[in-house]
Amino acid sequence: NAGVTQTPKFRILKIGQSMTLQCTQDMNHNYMYWYRQDPGMGLKLIYYSVGAGITDKGEVPNGYNVSRSTTEDFPLRLELAAPSQTSVYFCASVRTGHGYTFGSGTRLTVV
Amino acid sequence: GQQLNQSPQSMFIQEGEDVSMNCTSSSIFNTWLWYKQEPGEGPVLLIALYKAGELTSNGRLTAQFGITRKDSFLNISASIPSDVGIYFCAGPAGTALIFGKGTTLSVSS
C-alpha cells in the first residue's frame, strides 16, 4: 500500500500565484485532514473532511480551499499565495479513531 | 481554545540515557496520543492511551495517561541515535486532533 501520497514535495511560489497541493490515500479512509507545520509551533489544522462531498474548516483556514469529490483525494488550494503561507503542509487520513496516517509533506516557500 | 503544552521544548542527551517528556492541558482529554516525526517525514503514531491511569509500552517507549486526564508522559529508556526526532503529544478536538508544539530530541553517540 502507498498509504498517503502528497505531491509535490517542494515548491517555490511567487506572491499572488496559485497552486494546488495534492493528497491521495489508497486505504479507503473516510476522514482526511490538512495541517500546516511551522517551526516550533506544532501542527495546525487547516481543513478536514469526514467523507466525500463534506468538508469543514479547521483552526487556520484563511487563504485556503479544499474539495473532496472522491474518497481517495483531498486537494488543498492556495488562491493568492502570501509569505505567511510559507510552511510545511501535511495531509493525513484515518478510517475511524485517531491513529492518523500522515503523508511525507509538501514544503512550500512563498517569495 | 484547547492547547497542549509540551515540555521540555528540546533535549540533548547521550546515547544510553533515559528520556522523559510531558504534555499538559487545561482541558480534560479522553484520549492521549504520542507521535514521532523524523526529519523530512510526517508524524508516525507511537502510542495511544484511552483510559486515565493507563500505562502502555511500545518497546523502549512507555507512556502514561495522567489520572487527572489533563496530562500525559512519555519515557524513552536507553536512548539510541535513531530516537532523534520531534515528539508530539496529541488529543482529540471534535473529529480532528490538536497537537502540542513538540519536544525535539537530539542524541549524541
PDB file of C-alpha atoms in Angstrom:
ATOM      1  CA  ASN A   1       0.000   0.000   0.000  1.00  0.00           C
ATOM      2  CA  ALA A   2       1.188   3.506  -0.807  1.00  0.00           C
ATOM      3  CA  GLY A   3      -0.670   4.997   2.191  1.00  0.00           C
ATOM      4  CA  VAL A   4      -0.995   8.788   1.942  1.00  0.00           C
ATOM      5  CA  THR A   5       0.772  10.357  -1.023  1.00  0.00           C
ATOM      6  CA  GLN A   6       1.445  14.076  -1.238  1.00  0.00           C
ATOM      7  CA  THR A   7       2.706  15.965  -4.269  1.00  0.00           C
ATOM      8  CA  PRO A   8       4.762  17.996  -4.870  1.00  0.00           C
ATOM      9  CA  LYS A   9       7.403  17.528  -2.160  1.00  0.00           C
ATOM     10  CA  PHE A  10       8.820  21.018  -2.642  1.00  0.00           C
ATOM     11  CA  ARG A  11       7.536  24.167  -4.306  1.00  0.00           C
ATOM     12  CA  ILE A  12       8.513  27.811  -4.515  1.00  0.00           C
ATOM     13  CA  LEU A  13       5.712  30.234  -5.337  1.00  0.00           C
ATOM     14  CA  LYS A  14       5.733  33.933  -6.007  1.00  0.00           C
ATOM     15  CA  ILE A  15       3.390  36.167  -4.040  1.00  0.00           C
ATOM     16  CA  GLY A  16      -0.049  36.154  -5.641  1.00  0.00           C
ATOM     17  CA  GLN A  17       0.395  32.875  -7.507  1.00  0.00           C
ATOM     18  CA  SER A  18      -1.965  29.941  -7.048  1.00  0.00           C
ATOM     19  CA  MET A  19      -1.324  26.270  -6.626  1.00  0.00           C
ATOM     20  CA  THR A  20      -2.921  23.008  -5.557  1.00  0.00           C
ATOM     21  CA  LEU A  21      -1.319  20.628  -3.123  1.00  0.00           C
ATOM     22  CA  GLN A  22      -2.364  17.091  -3.936  1.00  0.00           C
ATOM     23  CA  CYS A  23      -3.197  14.387  -1.405  1.00  0.00           C
ATOM     24  CA  THR A  24      -4.294  10.836  -2.243  1.00  0.00           C
ATOM     25  CA  GLN A  25      -4.865   7.864   0.038  1.00  0.00           C
ATOM     26  CA  ASP A  26      -5.470   4.271  -1.019  1.00  0.00           C
ATOM     27  CA  MET A  27      -6.706   2.905   2.317  1.00  0.00           C
ATOM     28  CA  ASN A  28     -10.396   3.751   1.827  1.00  0.00           C
ATOM     29  CA  HIS A  29     -10.267   6.079   4.812  1.00  0.00           C
ATOM     30  CA  ASN A  30     -13.267   8.297   5.441  1.00  0.00           C
ATOM     31  CA  TYR A  31     -11.543  11.062   7.331  1.00  0.00           C
ATOM     32  CA  MET A  32      -8.892  13.288   5.793  1.00  0.00           C
ATOM     33  CA  TYR A  33      -7.075  16.327   7.152  1.00  0.00           C
ATOM     34  CA  TRP A  34      -4.739  19.107   6.127  1.00  0.00           C
ATOM     35  CA  TYR A  35      -2.296  20.503   8.678  1.00  0.00           C
ATOM     36  CA  ARG A  36       0.447  23.063   8.393  1.00  0.00           C
ATOM     37  CA  GLN A  37       3.614  22.896  10.447  1.00  0.00           C
ATOM     38  CA  ASP A  38       5.695  25.932  11.273  1.00  0.00           C
ATOM     39  CA  PRO A  39       8.991  25.645  13.201  1.00  0.00           C
ATOM     40  CA  GLY A  40       8.409  25.181  16.927  1.00  0.00           C
ATOM     41  CA  MET A  41       4.648  25.559  16.529  1.00  0.00           C
ATOM     42  CA  GLY A  42       3.351  22.025  16.192  1.00  0.00           C
ATOM     43  CA  LEU A  43       0.672  21.198  13.626  1.00  0.00           C
ATOM     44  CA  LYS A  44      -2.307  23.446  12.998  1.00  0.00           C
ATOM     45  CA  LEU A  45      -5.471  22.125  11.362  1.00  0.00           C
ATOM     46  CA  ILE A  46      -6.432  23.913   8.130  1.00  0.00           C
ATOM     47  CA  TYR A  47      -9.376  21.889   6.790  1.00  0.00           C
ATOM     48  CA  TYR A  48     -10.792  18.439   7.236  1.00  0.00           C
ATOM     49  CA  SER A  49     -13.286  16.103   5.595  1.00  0.00           C
ATOM     50  CA  VAL A  50     -15.373  13.297   7.079  1.00  0.00           C
ATOM     51  CA  GLY A  51     -16.283  11.831   3.712  1.00  0.00           C
ATOM     52  CA  ALA A  52     -16.705  12.549   0.024  1.00  0.00           C
ATOM     53  CA  GLY A  53     -18.598  15.775  -0.539  1.00  0.00           C
ATOM     54  CA  ILE A  54     -18.169  17.003   3.050  1.00  0.00           C
ATOM     55  CA  THR A  55     -15.522  19.486   4.172  1.00  0.00           C
ATOM     56  CA  ASP A  56     -15.147  21.805   7.130  1.00  0.00           C
ATOM     57  CA  LYS A  57     -12.796  24.493   8.398  1.00  0.00           C
ATOM     58  CA  GLY A  58     -10.145  23.906  10.985  1.00  0.00           C
ATOM     59  CA  GLU A  59      -8.204  26.359  13.119  1.00  0.00           C
ATOM     60  CA  VAL A  60      -6.387  28.249  10.322  1.00  0.00           C
ATOM     61  CA  PRO A  61      -8.474  28.074   7.102  1.00  0.00           C
ATOM     62  CA  ASN A  62      -7.972  31.614   5.767  1.00  0.00           C
ATOM     63  CA  GLY A  63      -6.287  31.698   2.366  1.00  0.00           C
ATOM     64  CA  TYR A  64      -7.051  28.044   1.603  1.00  0.00           C
ATOM     65  CA  ASN A  65      -9.786  25.995  -0.017  1.00  0.00           C
ATOM     66  CA  VAL A  66     -10.433  22.277  -0.264  1.00  0.00           C
ATOM     67  CA  SER A  67     -12.673  19.844  -2.077  1.00  0.00           C
ATOM     68  CA  ARG A  68     -13.452  16.167  -1.578  1.00  0.00           C
ATOM     69  CA  SER A  69     -15.061  14.761  -4.717  1.00  0.00           C
ATOM     70  CA  THR A  70     -13.814  11.210  -4.079  1.00  0.00           C
ATOM     71  CA  THR A  71     -12.876   9.170  -1.014  1.00  0.00           C
ATOM     72  CA  GLU A  72      -9.272   8.978  -2.200  1.00  0.00           C
ATOM     73  CA  ASP A  73      -8.426  12.615  -2.982  1.00  0.00           C
ATOM     74  CA  PHE A  74      -8.356  15.738  -0.823  1.00  0.00           C
ATOM     75  CA  PRO A  75      -6.563  18.592  -2.632  1.00  0.00           C
ATOM     76  CA  LEU A  76      -5.679  21.858  -0.879  1.00  0.00           C
ATOM     77  CA  ARG A  77      -5.865  25.018  -2.962  1.00  0.00           C
ATOM     78  CA  LEU A  78      -3.976  28.269  -2.351  1.00  0.00           C
ATOM     79  CA  GLU A  79      -5.514  31.022  -4.448  1.00  0.00           C
ATOM     80  CA  LEU A  80      -3.303  34.064  -3.779  1.00  0.00           C
ATOM     81  CA  ALA A  81      -0.105  32.921  -2.138  1.00  0.00           C
ATOM     82  CA  ALA A  82       1.269  35.096   0.653  1.00  0.00           C
ATOM     83  CA  PRO A  83       4.584  34.858   2.548  1.00  0.00           C
ATOM     84  CA  SER A  84       2.617  33.837   5.661  1.00  0.00           C
ATOM     85  CA  GLN A  85       1.739  30.608   3.850  1.00  0.00           C
ATOM     86  CA  THR A  86       5.365  29.518   3.772  1.00  0.00           C
ATOM     87  CA  SER A  87       5.189  26.282   5.727  1.00  0.00           C
ATOM     88  CA  VAL A  88       5.296  22.510   5.564  1.00  0.00           C
ATOM     89  CA  TYR A  89       1.899  21.035   4.740  1.00  0.00           C
ATOM     90  CA  PHE A  90       0.827  17.578   5.851  1.00  0.00           C
ATOM     91  CA  CYS A  91      -2.140  15.566   4.731  1.00  0.00           C
ATOM     92  CA  ALA A  92      -3.438  12.770   6.974  1.00  0.00           C
ATOM     93  CA  SER A  93      -6.193  10.187   6.882  1.00  0.00           C
ATOM     94  CA  VAL A  94      -7.861   7.699   9.196  1.00  0.00           C
ATOM     95  CA  ARG A  95     -10.733   5.232   8.890  1.00  0.00           C
ATOM     96  CA  THR A  96     -12.000   5.851  12.417  1.00  0.00           C
ATOM     97  CA  GLY A  97     -10.391   6.871  15.677  1.00  0.00           C
ATOM     98  CA  HIS A  98      -7.242   8.916  15.933  1.00  0.00           C
ATOM     99  CA  GLY A  99      -4.389   6.807  14.596  1.00  0.00           C
ATOM    100  CA  TYR A 100      -3.737   9.098  11.663  1.00  0.00           C
ATOM    101  CA  THR A 101      -1.562   8.102   8.725  1.00  0.00           C
ATOM    102  CA  PHE A 102       0.378  11.136   7.527  1.00  0.00           C
ATOM    103  CA  GLY A 103       1.902  11.847   4.154  1.00  0.00           C
ATOM    104  CA  SER A 104       5.530  12.919   3.941  1.00  0.00           C
ATOM    105  CA  GLY A 105       4.654  16.573   3.462  1.00  0.00           C
ATOM    106  CA  THR A 106       4.944  19.423   0.963  1.00  0.00           C
ATOM    107  CA  ARG A 107       7.463  22.139   1.770  1.00  0.00           C
ATOM    108  CA  LEU A 108       6.154  25.426   0.343  1.00  0.00           C
ATOM    109  CA  THR A 109       8.058  28.693   0.155  1.00  0.00           C
ATOM    110  CA  VAL A 110       6.323  31.903  -0.945  1.00  0.00           C
ATOM    111  CA  VAL A 111       8.681  34.677  -2.069  1.00  0.00           C
TER     112      VAL A 111
ATOM    113  CA  GLY B   1      -9.364  27.188  22.564  1.00  0.00           C
ATOM    114  CA  GLN B   2      -7.769  23.980  23.712  1.00  0.00           C
ATOM    115  CA  GLN B   3      -4.000  23.924  23.938  1.00  0.00           C
ATOM    116  CA  LEU B   4      -1.464  21.258  24.710  1.00  0.00           C
ATOM    117  CA  ASN B   5       1.715  22.365  26.461  1.00  0.00           C
ATOM    118  CA  GLN B   6       4.735  20.167  25.947  1.00  0.00           C
ATOM    119  CA  SER B   7       7.969  20.248  27.878  1.00  0.00           C
ATOM    120  CA  PRO B   8      10.804  20.372  27.524  1.00  0.00           C
ATOM    121  CA  GLN B   9      10.968  22.130  24.160  1.00  0.00           C
ATOM    122  CA  SER B  10      14.236  20.366  23.330  1.00  0.00           C
ATOM    123  CA  MET B  11      16.608  17.837  24.834  1.00  0.00           C
ATOM    124  CA  PHE B  12      20.228  16.994  24.127  1.00  0.00           C
ATOM    125  CA  ILE B  13      21.259  13.657  25.589  1.00  0.00           C
ATOM    126  CA  GLN B  14      23.921  10.992  25.351  1.00  0.00           C
ATOM    127  CA  GLU B  15      23.215   7.599  23.861  1.00  0.00           C
ATOM    128  CA  GLY B  16      22.085   5.209  26.570  1.00  0.00           C
ATOM    129  CA  GLU B  17      20.377   7.838  28.722  1.00  0.00           C
ATOM    130  CA  ASP B  18      16.706   7.691  29.643  1.00  0.00           C
ATOM    131  CA  VAL B  19      14.401  10.472  28.467  1.00  0.00           C
ATOM    132  CA  SER B  20      11.214  11.849  29.955  1.00  0.00           C
ATOM    133  CA  MET B  21       8.833  14.395  28.445  1.00  0.00           C
ATOM    134  CA  ASN B  22       5.334  15.502  29.271  1.00  0.00           C
ATOM    135  CA  CYS B  23       2.249  17.179  27.952  1.00  0.00           C
ATOM    136  CA  THR B  24      -0.373  19.124  29.881  1.00  0.00           C
ATOM    137  CA  SER B  25      -3.722  20.638  29.073  1.00  0.00           C
ATOM    138  CA  SER B  26      -6.217  22.919  30.791  1.00  0.00           C
ATOM    139  CA  SER B  27      -8.974  20.659  29.437  1.00  0.00           C
ATOM    140  CA  ILE B  28      -9.771  17.027  30.106  1.00  0.00           C
ATOM    141  CA  PHE B  29      -8.961  14.564  27.337  1.00  0.00           C
ATOM    142  CA  ASN B  30     -10.369  11.064  26.893  1.00  0.00           C
ATOM    143  CA  THR B  31      -7.542  10.027  24.625  1.00  0.00           C
ATOM    144  CA  TRP B  32      -3.865  10.899  24.549  1.00  0.00           C
ATOM    145  CA  LEU B  33      -1.594  10.083  21.644  1.00  0.00           C
ATOM    146  CA  TRP B  34       2.144  10.341  21.117  1.00  0.00           C
ATOM    147  CA  TYR B  35       3.634  10.785  17.672  1.00  0.00           C
ATOM    148  CA  LYS B  36       7.225  10.908  16.439  1.00  0.00           C
ATOM    149  CA  GLN B  37       8.372  12.914  13.433  1.00  0.00           C
ATOM    150  CA  GLU B  38      11.694  12.188  11.785  1.00  0.00           C
ATOM    151  CA  PRO B  39      13.363  14.774   9.543  1.00  0.00           C
ATOM    152  CA  GLY B  40      11.609  15.157   6.198  1.00  0.00           C
ATOM    153  CA  GLU B  41       8.739  12.860   7.135  1.00  0.00           C
ATOM    154  CA  GLY B  42       5.245  13.086   8.536  1.00  0.00           C
ATOM    155  CA  PRO B  43       4.463  12.150  12.154  1.00  0.00           C
ATOM    156  CA  VAL B  44       4.037   8.488  12.980  1.00  0.00           C
ATOM    157  CA  LEU B  45       1.863   7.209  15.824  1.00  0.00           C
ATOM    158  CA  LEU B  46       3.878   5.662  18.668  1.00  0.00           C
ATOM    159  CA  ILE B  47       1.395   5.066  21.455  1.00  0.00           C
ATOM    160  CA  ALA B  48      -2.311   5.695  22.044  1.00  0.00           C
ATOM    161  CA  LEU B  49      -3.818   5.921  25.545  1.00  0.00           C
ATOM    162  CA  TYR B  50      -7.550   5.616  26.204  1.00  0.00           C
ATOM    163  CA  LYS B  51      -8.003   5.367  29.957  1.00  0.00           C
ATOM    164  CA  ALA B  52      -6.977   7.542  32.901  1.00  0.00           C
ATOM    165  CA  GLY B  53      -4.047   5.951  34.710  1.00  0.00           C
ATOM    166  CA  GLU B  54      -3.219   3.700  31.775  1.00  0.00           C
ATOM    167  CA  LEU B  55       0.434   2.808  31.282  1.00  0.00           C
ATOM    168  CA  THR B  56       1.339   1.477  27.846  1.00  0.00           C
ATOM    169  CA  SER B  57       4.670   0.372  26.410  1.00  0.00           C
ATOM    170  CA  ASN B  58       5.971   0.042  22.875  1.00  0.00           C
ATOM    171  CA  GLY B  59       9.481  -1.386  23.032  1.00  0.00           C
ATOM    172  CA  ARG B  60      11.681   1.093  24.873  1.00  0.00           C
ATOM    173  CA  LEU B  61       8.870   3.658  24.961  1.00  0.00           C
ATOM    174  CA  THR B  62       6.411   3.928  27.814  1.00  0.00           C
ATOM    175  CA  ALA B  63       3.554   6.412  28.003  1.00  0.00           C
ATOM    176  CA  GLN B  64       1.117   7.162  30.784  1.00  0.00           C
ATOM    177  CA  PHE B  65      -2.330   8.753  30.787  1.00  0.00           C
ATOM    178  CA  GLY B  66      -2.448  11.023  33.846  1.00  0.00           C
ATOM    179  CA  ILE B  67      -5.149  10.316  36.404  1.00  0.00           C
ATOM    180  CA  THR B  68      -6.425  13.901  36.201  1.00  0.00           C
ATOM    181  CA  ARG B  69      -6.900  13.329  32.429  1.00  0.00           C
ATOM    182  CA  LYS B  70      -5.122  16.635  31.879  1.00  0.00           C
ATOM    183  CA  ASP B  71      -1.632  15.294  31.326  1.00  0.00           C
ATOM    184  CA  SER B  72       0.421  12.536  29.786  1.00  0.00           C
ATOM    185  CA  PHE B  73       4.041  11.438  29.962  1.00  0.00           C
ATOM    186  CA  LEU B  74       6.370   9.707  27.544  1.00  0.00           C
ATOM    187  CA  ASN B  75       9.541   7.962  28.630  1.00  0.00           C
ATOM    188  CA  ILE B  76      12.243   6.516  26.411  1.00  0.00           C
ATOM    189  CA  SER B  77      14.701   4.149  28.006  1.00  0.00           C
ATOM    190  CA  ALA B  78      18.299   3.557  26.908  1.00  0.00           C
ATOM    191  CA  SER B  79      18.152   6.070  24.048  1.00  0.00           C
ATOM    192  CA  ILE B  80      19.831   5.288  20.727  1.00  0.00           C
ATOM    193  CA  PRO B  81      20.732   7.585  17.806  1.00  0.00           C
ATOM    194  CA  SER B  82      17.613   6.633  15.829  1.00  0.00           C
ATOM    195  CA  ASP B  83      15.436   8.107  18.610  1.00  0.00           C
ATOM    196  CA  VAL B  84      16.295  11.548  17.184  1.00  0.00           C
ATOM    197  CA  GLY B  85      13.238  13.479  16.075  1.00  0.00           C
ATOM    198  CA  ILE B  86      10.350  15.595  17.263  1.00  0.00           C
ATOM    199  CA  TYR B  87       7.883  14.006  19.664  1.00  0.00           C
ATOM    200  CA  PHE B  88       4.347  15.350  19.670  1.00  0.00           C
ATOM    201  CA  CYS B  89       1.503  14.748  22.061  1.00  0.00           C
ATOM    202  CA  ALA B  90      -1.980  15.000  20.620  1.00  0.00           C
ATOM    203  CA  GLY B  91      -5.558  14.849  21.790  1.00  0.00           C
ATOM    204  CA  PRO B  92      -8.982  14.827  20.137  1.00  0.00           C
ATOM    205  CA  ALA B  93     -10.732  18.083  19.317  1.00  0.00           C
ATOM    206  CA  GLY B  94     -14.008  17.158  17.679  1.00  0.00           C
ATOM    207  CA  THR B  95     -13.275  14.935  14.700  1.00  0.00           C
ATOM    208  CA  ALA B  96      -9.668  16.143  14.454  1.00  0.00           C
ATOM    209  CA  LEU B  97      -6.558  16.161  16.625  1.00  0.00           C
ATOM    210  CA  ILE B  98      -4.786  19.055  18.244  1.00  0.00           C
ATOM    211  CA  PHE B  99      -1.049  18.792  18.701  1.00  0.00           C
ATOM    212  CA  GLY B 100       1.445  20.121  21.174  1.00  0.00           C
ATOM    213  CA  LYS B 101       4.396  22.130  19.879  1.00  0.00           C
ATOM    214  CA  GLY B 102       6.699  19.151  20.210  1.00  0.00           C
ATOM    215  CA  THR B 103       9.835  18.107  22.046  1.00  0.00           C
ATOM    216  CA  THR B 104      12.913  17.930  19.837  1.00  0.00           C
ATOM    217  CA  LEU B 105      15.252  15.140  20.889  1.00  0.00           C
ATOM    218  CA  SER B 106      18.918  15.043  19.924  1.00  0.00           C
ATOM    219  CA  VAL B 107      21.053  12.019  20.808  1.00  0.00           C
ATOM    220  CA  SER B 108      24.837  12.037  20.652  1.00  0.00           C
ATOM    221  CA  SER B 109      26.754   8.779  20.404  1.00  0.00           C
TER     222      SER B 109
END
